[in-house]
Amino acid sequence: MKRKNRLFAMLLALAMVLTLAACGGGDENKDGAKDPAGDTKEPAAQADPLEEARKVMAAAKSMDAAMVMEMDMTASGQSMETTTMMAMSMFTDPLKMQVEVEMDMGELGSQAMSIYADTNDEGKMMMYLYDGTTWYAQEGTEADISGYDLSGTLEGYVDSTSNFAQSGEETVDGVEAYKYTGTVEGAELREVLESSSALDSLSSLGLTAEQTEELMNGLDAITVSMWISKADYCPVRYEMDMTGTMQSLFTKLAESVEGGDSLTYDKMLITMTVSNLDNATDFTVPEEAKNA
């Protein structure tokens, strides 16, 4: 049982690493993509919802967001269903962030943590983490929180996604929206991961460079969807189905760390919602965090 619990814990940790990298990665436009901040684009007779959404997110100074990650898997007959929920508030001027995380890991128990980031009186970016018992603090950079930046998430979706196109109109949470769908191919996902800190994080899980290289080979594509409000072009929901990708990744991981234990990925679905653009929930970093 301890071997299985160790495997599940490693899989959950790695899933979080890859999810944040995939969501926040990629800040360079592909060939042919338009710069949302540019002023050379000629006025169009009809607004392009995707380009308008870029502008809305790029101009936002604050926002609230929520992410739910559902991960169901089976290893050697032992099933596990996990749900991770993240509630975020982001501000850009000055840059600060609050993230509340709740993880329900079934028989492994549950865990809650708080993450804060802000600029201190000396002008340094500081990161604070509370694991439910102890506060930790360390100096960081803007890059350290880029994976949580939902304004960058839109760029990561669009610029890393092949054949991203409008696929219809739907009502999401009472909001009439345009739906866009596409795929992030394995090679593109690997490029996103390599340009982020995700691969460095994998070493903290005890993986060697050779094991990491093997995990990155032959990644399956990720199916992505996005809904954009017809009224104000604000992205209403993002969704990534990473089931196939995680199946290929973690089958290799299970073999390398557990001597060939079988692993079936039943579900790996990430859903994100955005709200309160330019009117995010304000917060103050707790004094006990600053004194950590």
PDB file of C-alpha atoms in Angstrom, residues 158-271:
ATOM      1  CA  VAL A 158      -3.835  30.542 -28.572  1.00  0.00           C
ATOM      2  CA  ASP A 159      -0.137  30.505 -29.364  1.00  0.00           C
ATOM      3  CA  SER A 160       0.447  26.850 -28.473  1.00  0.00           C
ATOM      4  CA  THR A 161      -2.722  25.483 -30.050  1.00  0.00           C
ATOM      5  CA  SER A 162      -3.015  24.091 -33.575  1.00  0.00           C
ATOM      6  CA  ASN A 163      -6.194  24.593 -35.612  1.00  0.00           C
ATOM      7  CA  PHE A 164      -7.703  26.828 -32.931  1.00  0.00           C
ATOM      8  CA  ALA A 165     -10.970  27.968 -34.470  1.00  0.00           C
ATOM      9  CA  GLN A 166     -14.530  28.874 -33.621  1.00  0.00           C
ATOM     10  CA  SER A 167     -16.653  25.749 -33.341  1.00  0.00           C
ATOM     11  CA  GLY A 168     -20.053  27.158 -32.462  1.00  0.00           C
ATOM     12  CA  GLU A 169     -21.929  29.185 -29.867  1.00  0.00           C
ATOM     13  CA  GLU A 170     -23.037  27.975 -26.422  1.00  0.00           C
ATOM     14  CA  THR A 171     -24.396  29.347 -23.170  1.00  0.00           C
ATOM     15  CA  VAL A 172     -21.960  28.912 -20.270  1.00  0.00           C
ATOM     16  CA  ASP A 173     -23.125  29.726 -16.736  1.00  0.00           C
ATOM     17  CA  GLY A 174     -25.871  31.890 -18.191  1.00  0.00           C
ATOM     18  CA  VAL A 175     -23.508  33.751 -20.545  1.00  0.00           C
ATOM     19  CA  GLU A 176     -23.907  33.514 -24.318  1.00  0.00           C
ATOM     20  CA  ALA A 177     -20.475  32.711 -25.685  1.00  0.00           C
ATOM     21  CA  TYR A 178     -18.454  31.800 -28.757  1.00  0.00           C
ATOM     22  CA  LYS A 179     -16.771  28.404 -28.429  1.00  0.00           C
ATOM     23  CA  TYR A 180     -13.251  27.797 -29.754  1.00  0.00           C
ATOM     24  CA  THR A 181     -11.516  24.420 -29.919  1.00  0.00           C
ATOM     25  CA  GLY A 182      -8.122  23.083 -30.943  1.00  0.00           C
ATOM     26  CA  THR A 183      -5.246  20.860 -29.884  1.00  0.00           C
ATOM     27  CA  VAL A 184      -1.815  21.340 -28.346  1.00  0.00           C
ATOM     28  CA  GLU A 185       0.394  18.803 -30.112  1.00  0.00           C
ATOM     29  CA  GLY A 186       3.005  16.812 -28.212  1.00  0.00           C
ATOM     30  CA  ALA A 187       5.948  18.686 -29.716  1.00  0.00           C
ATOM     31  CA  GLU A 188       4.355  22.034 -28.864  1.00  0.00           C
ATOM     32  CA  LEU A 189       3.633  20.901 -25.302  1.00  0.00           C
ATOM     33  CA  ARG A 190       7.230  19.809 -24.886  1.00  0.00           C
ATOM     34  CA  GLU A 191       8.396  23.220 -26.110  1.00  0.00           C
ATOM     35  CA  VAL A 192       6.143  24.932 -23.568  1.00  0.00           C
ATOM     36  CA  LEU A 193       7.456  22.708 -20.761  1.00  0.00           C
ATOM     37  CA  GLU A 194      11.087  23.248 -21.745  1.00  0.00           C
ATOM     38  CA  SER A 195      10.626  27.027 -21.785  1.00  0.00           C
ATOM     39  CA  SER A 196       9.170  26.960 -18.260  1.00  0.00           C
ATOM     40  CA  SER A 197      10.506  25.767 -14.910  1.00  0.00           C
ATOM     41  CA  ALA A 198       8.507  22.530 -15.098  1.00  0.00           C
ATOM     42  CA  LEU A 199      11.426  20.295 -16.052  1.00  0.00           C
ATOM     43  CA  ASP A 200      13.481  21.675 -13.158  1.00  0.00           C
ATOM     44  CA  SER A 201      10.599  20.807 -10.867  1.00  0.00           C
ATOM     45  CA  LEU A 202      10.584  17.220 -12.093  1.00  0.00           C
ATOM     46  CA  SER A 203      14.057  16.686 -10.631  1.00  0.00           C
ATOM     47  CA  SER A 204      12.608  17.463  -7.203  1.00  0.00           C
ATOM     48  CA  LEU A 205      10.438  14.356  -7.609  1.00  0.00           C
ATOM     49  CA  GLY A 206      13.566  12.209  -7.812  1.00  0.00           C
ATOM     50  CA  LEU A 207      13.620  11.784 -11.593  1.00  0.00           C
ATOM     51  CA  THR A 208      16.958  11.615 -13.379  1.00  0.00           C
ATOM     52  CA  ALA A 209      17.715  13.581 -16.536  1.00  0.00           C
ATOM     53  CA  GLU A 210      17.366  10.372 -18.553  1.00  0.00           C
ATOM     54  CA  GLN A 211      13.956   9.593 -17.020  1.00  0.00           C
ATOM     55  CA  THR A 212      12.765  13.143 -17.683  1.00  0.00           C
ATOM     56  CA  GLU A 213      13.894  12.918 -21.306  1.00  0.00           C
ATOM     57  CA  GLU A 214      12.018   9.646 -21.722  1.00  0.00           C
ATOM     58  CA  LEU A 215       8.854  11.178 -20.240  1.00  0.00           C
ATOM     59  CA  MET A 216       8.991  14.081 -22.694  1.00  0.00           C
ATOM     60  CA  ASN A 217       9.283  11.839 -25.769  1.00  0.00           C
ATOM     61  CA  GLY A 218       6.104  11.005 -27.638  1.00  0.00           C
ATOM     62  CA  LEU A 219       3.686  13.246 -25.726  1.00  0.00           C
ATOM     63  CA  ASP A 220       0.071  12.933 -26.831  1.00  0.00           C
ATOM     64  CA  ALA A 221      -1.921  15.978 -27.921  1.00  0.00           C
ATOM     65  CA  ILE A 222      -4.125  17.932 -25.511  1.00  0.00           C
ATOM     66  CA  THR A 223      -7.638  18.956 -26.534  1.00  0.00           C
ATOM     67  CA  VAL A 224      -8.437  22.531 -25.509  1.00  0.00           C
ATOM     68  CA  SER A 225     -11.620  24.601 -25.566  1.00  0.00           C
ATOM     69  CA  MET A 226     -12.379  28.214 -24.711  1.00  0.00           C
ATOM     70  CA  TRP A 227     -15.633  30.149 -24.431  1.00  0.00           C
ATOM     71  CA  ILE A 228     -15.651  33.923 -25.073  1.00  0.00           C
ATOM     72  CA  SER A 229     -18.530  36.127 -23.949  1.00  0.00           C
ATOM     73  CA  LYS A 230     -20.481  37.569 -26.860  1.00  0.00           C
ATOM     74  CA  ALA A 231     -21.293  40.674 -24.826  1.00  0.00           C
ATOM     75  CA  ASP A 232     -17.840  41.861 -23.743  1.00  0.00           C
ATOM     76  CA  TYR A 233     -15.369  39.354 -25.261  1.00  0.00           C
ATOM     77  CA  CYS A 234     -14.182  38.235 -21.841  1.00  0.00           C
ATOM     78  CA  PRO A 235     -13.071  34.571 -21.756  1.00  0.00           C
ATOM     79  CA  VAL A 236     -15.708  32.824 -19.670  1.00  0.00           C
ATOM     80  CA  ARG A 237     -14.177  29.368 -19.412  1.00  0.00           C
ATOM     81  CA  TYR A 238     -11.075  27.432 -20.426  1.00  0.00           C
ATOM     82  CA  GLU A 239     -11.022  23.645 -20.561  1.00  0.00           C
ATOM     83  CA  MET A 240      -8.222  21.145 -21.205  1.00  0.00           C
ATOM     84  CA  ASP A 241      -8.692  17.406 -21.594  1.00  0.00           C
ATOM     85  CA  MET A 242      -5.266  15.963 -20.764  1.00  0.00           C
ATOM     86  CA  THR A 243      -6.365  12.350 -20.235  1.00  0.00           C
ATOM     87  CA  GLY A 244      -4.415  10.847 -23.132  1.00  0.00           C
ATOM     88  CA  THR A 245      -1.316  12.935 -22.435  1.00  0.00           C
ATOM     89  CA  MET A 246      -1.235  11.949 -18.794  1.00  0.00           C
ATOM     90  CA  GLN A 247      -1.817   8.310 -19.650  1.00  0.00           C
ATOM     91  CA  SER A 248       1.299   8.215 -21.828  1.00  0.00           C
ATOM     92  CA  LEU A 249       3.362  10.260 -19.381  1.00  0.00           C
ATOM     93  CA  PHE A 250       2.499   8.426 -16.214  1.00  0.00           C
ATOM     94  CA  THR A 251       2.617   4.955 -17.661  1.00  0.00           C
ATOM     95  CA  LYS A 252       6.297   5.659 -18.271  1.00  0.00           C
ATOM     96  CA  LEU A 253       6.645   7.219 -14.828  1.00  0.00           C
ATOM     97  CA  ALA A 254       5.018   4.247 -13.092  1.00  0.00           C
ATOM     98  CA  GLU A 255       7.353   1.865 -14.889  1.00  0.00           C
ATOM     99  CA  SER A 256      10.430   3.863 -13.926  1.00  0.00           C
ATOM    100  CA  VAL A 257       9.598   4.370 -10.225  1.00  0.00           C
ATOM    101  CA  GLU A 258       7.514   1.318  -9.387  1.00  0.00           C
ATOM    102  CA  GLY A 259       9.014  -1.467 -11.476  1.00  0.00           C
ATOM    103  CA  GLY A 260       6.318  -1.703 -14.145  1.00  0.00           C
ATOM    104  CA  ASP A 261       3.058  -1.305 -12.155  1.00  0.00           C
ATOM    105  CA  SER A 262       0.136  -0.820 -14.537  1.00  0.00           C
ATOM    106  CA  LEU A 263      -1.599   2.544 -14.628  1.00  0.00           C
ATOM    107  CA  THR A 264      -4.826   3.644 -16.270  1.00  0.00           C
ATOM    108  CA  TYR A 265      -5.740   7.285 -16.550  1.00  0.00           C
ATOM    109  CA  ASP A 266      -9.538   7.543 -16.546  1.00  0.00           C
ATOM    110  CA  LYS A 267      -9.803  11.310 -16.453  1.00  0.00           C
ATOM    111  CA  MET A 268      -7.604  14.391 -16.397  1.00  0.00           C
ATOM    112  CA  LEU A 269      -9.796  17.434 -16.956  1.00  0.00           C
ATOM    113  CA  ILE A 270      -8.878  21.023 -16.099  1.00  0.00           C
ATOM    114  CA  THR A 271     -11.528  23.739 -16.109  1.00  0.00           C
TER     115      THR A 271
END
